[in-house]
Amino acid sequence: MLKKRLIGMVVVKNGWAVQSFGYKKYLPLGKPECIVENLDRWGADEIIVISIDRSKDNLGPDFDLLQRLAKLGIDTPIVYGGGIRSVEEGVKVIQVCADRICFDALLHSNLNVVNELAASLGVQALIGVTPLSLNDEEVELFDYQAGTTKIIKSDELIKISNTVSELLVVDWRNEGQPDSFDFNLIDRLPSFNVPLILFGGISTVKQMQALFSNENISAVAVGNFLNYKEHAIQNFKERLTDMPLRTAKYENSIIEIS
Amino acid sequence: MSRITIGIVDYELGNHASLLHSLKKLNYRVLVSDEPSVLDQTDVLILPGVGAFPMAMKALKEKKLVSYLQQQAQINRPIIGICLGMQLLTEASYEGRYTKGLGLIPGETIELAEPLSHIGWNNIDRVNSDSILEGVEGKVFYFNHSFAYEGPSSYIKFTANHKKKITVIVRHGSVVGLQFHPEKSQAAGRELLNKLIIGMIDA
């Protein structure tokens, strides 16, 4: 049986890992490599690294960071997002380090590139990122580059989701705030053909249990809240044994936490 | 026995860094090359791959590696295909357009129907026992694919269940295909890779 995934999210700004709050306030954490290395050691099911300033500043993917991550030789799948503008850049991101890529701006600026990426890399390598929120029961999409929101219709969301293998839905307003994920957002989303990854304001076991119980949700991503405690992934998994998750393992031990 | 050398077949699709690190952690000597003269110096060939089947076959043809790999299989050289690498071992794939593969394992690569992709960690179930794959039953590995093997059941060693059975390990003599990524499957992946390499050399 396919397991649900507990994903570690690493937000990178100006080359540094940061704690992010609502896509507008940031606190430095340190070198992204150190955070990624910890998440790998703690047994994260996947690690998403997003360089949030690369598209906004038209810098392209952060290949220096990707090369540093590749040198770590970690055993955990890496998803990279940030600055991908073309098929060539997406392919190079995979060649340098990542197992999969994710993107937000590209979904709205050039779906042809997304389709070409699928032809080159396989659709399974692609994750679409959609920062969403609810306003008077309407689903709104946040445009990070412009700093504005606009209503996004269900058919538009479905069209986007059909170009990727999973959709990463970000509750951007509540991102970084503990126990604040807006569950009403899920209820207002259309029925997708692809599974959802959820991120933003997810910090408690109770929230995770509720989300993992939803058959349309394949994974939950956690950012800030994994950095407050050593072995945070294991700590969550120890308390989620009733959920279909992979058992967490310590890197230097064969003892399973059950 | 002298130190075992693994040859990673480099046809410029996907990244080799993780596989290279995994093999080095297991204390193997590793050569990454597209040159038959270099790959000839190794004990086991690994064909990795992330991407689409037609592009991968095109790259293998351009590097004149198709006939080399077919010849190596004929002389019973151990060959392991990983993910797309496993699919390339088959006779053909329907990804994008019908494309002939290496033909080292009877069967074809077909698109997954509902669900469309098999992404994440899944445990594997034994179909046919195999001495080089003992102890692998029930272990959990990382998958990331939208196409899968379909062929004679005699070559199928393990499957995974994702609403239906998906073939995840195939073997035909000295050729083994793994649909998952052992190099991205943490301790379970390294254990399997080690077991497989030693088993294939001793076989």
Tab-separated table of C-alpha atoms in Angstrom, chain A residues 27-198:
chain	number	residue	atom	x	y	z
A	27	LEU	CA	13.642	34.805	9.917
A	28	PRO	CA	17.011	33.257	9.061
A	29	LEU	CA	17.659	29.648	9.983
A	30	GLY	CA	21.069	28.985	8.454
A	31	LYS	CA	22.564	27.099	5.554
A	32	PRO	CA	19.981	25.124	3.553
A	33	GLU	CA	22.426	22.194	3.368
A	34	CYS	CA	22.347	21.822	7.159
A	35	ILE	CA	18.540	21.784	7.282
A	36	VAL	CA	18.357	19.297	4.401
A	37	GLU	CA	20.964	17.060	6.029
A	38	ASN	CA	18.944	17.006	9.273
A	39	LEU	CA	15.707	16.153	7.484
A	40	ASP	CA	17.467	13.321	5.651
A	41	ARG	CA	18.925	11.967	8.894
A	42	TRP	CA	15.551	12.181	10.614
A	43	GLY	CA	13.866	10.101	7.899
A	44	ALA	CA	11.704	12.666	6.066
A	45	ASP	CA	9.768	11.016	3.250
A	46	GLU	CA	10.692	13.739	0.799
A	47	ILE	CA	12.358	17.142	1.072
A	48	ILE	CA	11.085	20.165	-0.843
A	49	VAL	CA	13.554	23.020	-1.289
A	50	ILE	CA	12.016	26.214	-2.632
A	51	SER	CA	14.130	29.248	-3.467
A	52	ILE	CA	11.396	31.843	-3.227
A	53	ASP	CA	13.231	34.815	-4.710
A	54	ARG	CA	14.500	33.203	-7.917
A	55	SER	CA	11.383	33.699	-10.090
A	56	LYS	CA	10.544	37.100	-8.659
A	57	ASP	CA	14.032	38.362	-9.486
A	58	ASN	CA	14.248	36.368	-12.751
A	59	LEU	CA	17.422	34.632	-11.558
A	60	GLY	CA	16.721	31.127	-12.806
A	61	PRO	CA	17.238	28.069	-10.580
A	62	ASP	CA	19.903	28.250	-7.872
A	63	PHE	CA	22.370	25.775	-9.378
A	64	ASP	CA	25.065	26.598	-6.813
A	65	LEU	CA	22.702	25.491	-4.057
A	66	LEU	CA	21.710	22.392	-6.020
A	67	GLN	CA	25.347	21.425	-6.477
A	68	ARG	CA	25.976	21.834	-2.750
A	69	LEU	CA	22.935	19.673	-2.009
A	70	ALA	CA	24.106	17.027	-4.494
A	71	LYS	CA	27.455	16.819	-2.692
A	72	LEU	CA	25.650	15.869	0.532
A	73	GLY	CA	24.804	12.504	-1.019
A	74	ILE	CA	21.569	12.192	0.906
A	75	ASP	CA	19.232	9.212	0.548
A	76	THR	CA	15.970	11.170	0.637
A	77	PRO	CA	14.169	12.303	-2.528
A	78	ILE	CA	14.568	16.026	-3.205
A	79	VAL	CA	12.047	18.288	-4.914
A	80	TYR	CA	13.365	21.659	-6.036
A	81	GLY	CA	11.403	24.770	-6.917
A	82	GLY	CA	12.459	28.301	-7.744
A	83	GLY	CA	13.233	30.208	-10.901
A	84	ILE	CA	12.556	27.458	-13.449
A	85	ARG	CA	11.700	29.250	-16.705
A	86	SER	CA	12.415	26.736	-19.438
A	87	VAL	CA	12.641	23.043	-20.301
A	88	GLU	CA	16.435	23.289	-20.341
A	89	GLU	CA	16.521	24.691	-16.811
A	90	GLY	CA	14.077	22.083	-15.508
A	91	VAL	CA	16.084	19.236	-17.027
A	92	LYS	CA	19.321	20.662	-15.640
A	93	VAL	CA	17.827	20.890	-12.136
A	94	ILE	CA	17.155	17.140	-12.318
A	95	GLN	CA	20.583	16.404	-13.778
A	96	VAL	CA	22.346	18.345	-11.027
A	97	CYS	CA	20.477	17.184	-7.950
A	98	ALA	CA	16.695	16.968	-7.735
A	99	ASP	CA	14.417	13.980	-8.225
A	100	ARG	CA	11.421	16.146	-9.009
A	101	ILE	CA	10.739	19.822	-9.665
A	102	CYS	CA	7.951	22.144	-8.594
A	103	PHE	CA	6.849	25.507	-9.909
A	104	ASP	CA	4.247	28.175	-9.379
A	105	ALA	CA	4.852	31.063	-11.805
A	106	LEU	CA	5.302	28.760	-14.806
A	107	LEU	CA	1.796	27.343	-14.343
A	108	HIS	CA	0.334	30.741	-15.110
A	109	SER	CA	2.915	32.171	-17.507
A	110	ASN	CA	3.621	29.265	-19.841
A	111	LEU	CA	1.792	25.941	-19.697
A	112	ASN	CA	3.532	24.926	-22.934
A	113	VAL	CA	6.826	24.753	-21.050
A	114	VAL	CA	5.142	22.614	-18.389
A	115	ASN	CA	3.870	20.221	-21.068
A	116	GLU	CA	7.320	20.067	-22.670
A	117	LEU	CA	8.856	19.366	-19.271
A	118	ALA	CA	6.429	16.455	-18.916
A	119	ALA	CA	7.561	15.130	-22.302
A	120	SER	CA	11.222	15.396	-21.293
A	121	LEU	CA	11.130	14.320	-17.664
A	122	GLY	CA	7.858	12.423	-17.352
A	123	VAL	CA	4.847	13.953	-15.639
A	124	GLN	CA	5.739	12.177	-12.376
A	125	ALA	CA	8.657	14.582	-11.987
A	126	LEU	CA	6.381	17.642	-11.927
A	127	ILE	CA	4.571	19.238	-8.988
A	128	GLY	CA	2.418	22.340	-9.380
A	129	VAL	CA	2.452	24.884	-6.549
A	130	THR	CA	-0.687	26.922	-5.868
A	131	PRO	CA	-0.777	29.404	-2.965
A	132	LEU	CA	-4.481	29.651	-2.172
A	133	SER	CA	-6.792	31.247	0.383
A	134	LEU	CA	-10.498	31.708	0.930
A	135	ASN	CA	-12.230	35.045	0.695
A	136	ASP	CA	-16.014	35.040	1.160
A	137	GLU	CA	-16.104	31.366	0.201
A	138	GLU	CA	-14.248	32.115	-3.055
A	139	VAL	CA	-10.899	30.440	-3.680
A	140	GLU	CA	-8.216	33.008	-4.397
A	141	LEU	CA	-4.784	32.489	-5.889
A	142	PHE	CA	-1.897	34.516	-4.505
A	143	ASP	CA	0.504	35.930	-7.072
A	144	TYR	CA	3.771	36.017	-5.146
A	145	GLN	CA	5.541	38.108	-7.761
A	146	ALA	CA	2.892	40.825	-7.845
A	147	GLY	CA	1.856	40.450	-4.206
A	148	THR	CA	-1.807	40.328	-5.214
A	149	THR	CA	-4.656	37.839	-5.044
A	150	LYS	CA	-7.333	37.013	-7.574
A	151	ILE	CA	-10.249	34.610	-7.715
A	152	ILE	CA	-9.338	31.363	-9.440
A	153	LYS	CA	-12.130	29.255	-10.881
A	154	SER	CA	-12.347	25.513	-10.429
A	155	ASP	CA	-11.842	24.767	-14.120
A	156	GLU	CA	-8.624	26.782	-14.135
A	157	LEU	CA	-7.321	24.874	-11.119
A	158	ILE	CA	-8.253	21.561	-12.732
A	159	LYS	CA	-6.559	22.599	-15.981
A	160	ILE	CA	-3.357	23.380	-14.078
A	161	SER	CA	-3.496	20.172	-12.068
A	162	ASN	CA	-3.830	18.058	-15.220
A	163	THR	CA	-0.337	19.111	-16.331
A	164	VAL	CA	1.433	17.786	-13.222
A	165	SER	CA	1.532	14.652	-11.071
A	166	GLU	CA	0.664	16.295	-7.758
A	167	LEU	CA	-0.607	19.696	-6.693
A	168	LEU	CA	1.031	21.417	-3.731
A	169	VAL	CA	-1.692	23.574	-2.184
A	170	VAL	CA	-0.246	26.240	0.075
A	171	ASP	CA	-2.443	27.964	2.642
A	172	TRP	CA	-0.236	31.019	2.201
A	173	ARG	CA	-2.056	33.285	4.666
A	174	ASN	CA	-1.497	30.835	7.516
A	175	GLU	CA	1.956	29.687	6.479
A	176	GLY	CA	4.291	29.735	9.481
A	177	GLN	CA	1.503	30.101	12.059
A	178	PRO	CA	0.994	27.042	14.276
A	179	ASP	CA	-2.198	25.021	14.070
A	180	SER	CA	-3.783	27.431	11.625
A	181	PHE	CA	-4.308	25.553	8.349
A	182	ASP	CA	-7.699	26.490	6.888
A	183	PHE	CA	-9.592	23.211	6.494
A	184	ASN	CA	-12.429	25.048	4.753
A	185	LEU	CA	-10.032	25.575	1.864
A	186	ILE	CA	-10.001	21.840	1.118
A	187	ASP	CA	-13.789	21.736	1.099
A	188	ARG	CA	-13.932	24.514	-1.482
A	189	LEU	CA	-11.462	22.888	-3.877
A	190	PRO	CA	-12.719	21.019	-6.936
A	191	SER	CA	-12.193	17.316	-7.449
A	192	PHE	CA	-8.750	16.807	-8.978
A	193	ASN	CA	-7.339	13.920	-11.019
A	194	VAL	CA	-4.067	14.147	-9.099
A	195	PRO	CA	-3.287	13.869	-5.383
A	196	LEU	CA	-2.718	16.921	-3.208
A	197	ILE	CA	0.211	17.899	-1.020
A	198	LEU	CA	-0.777	20.414	1.645
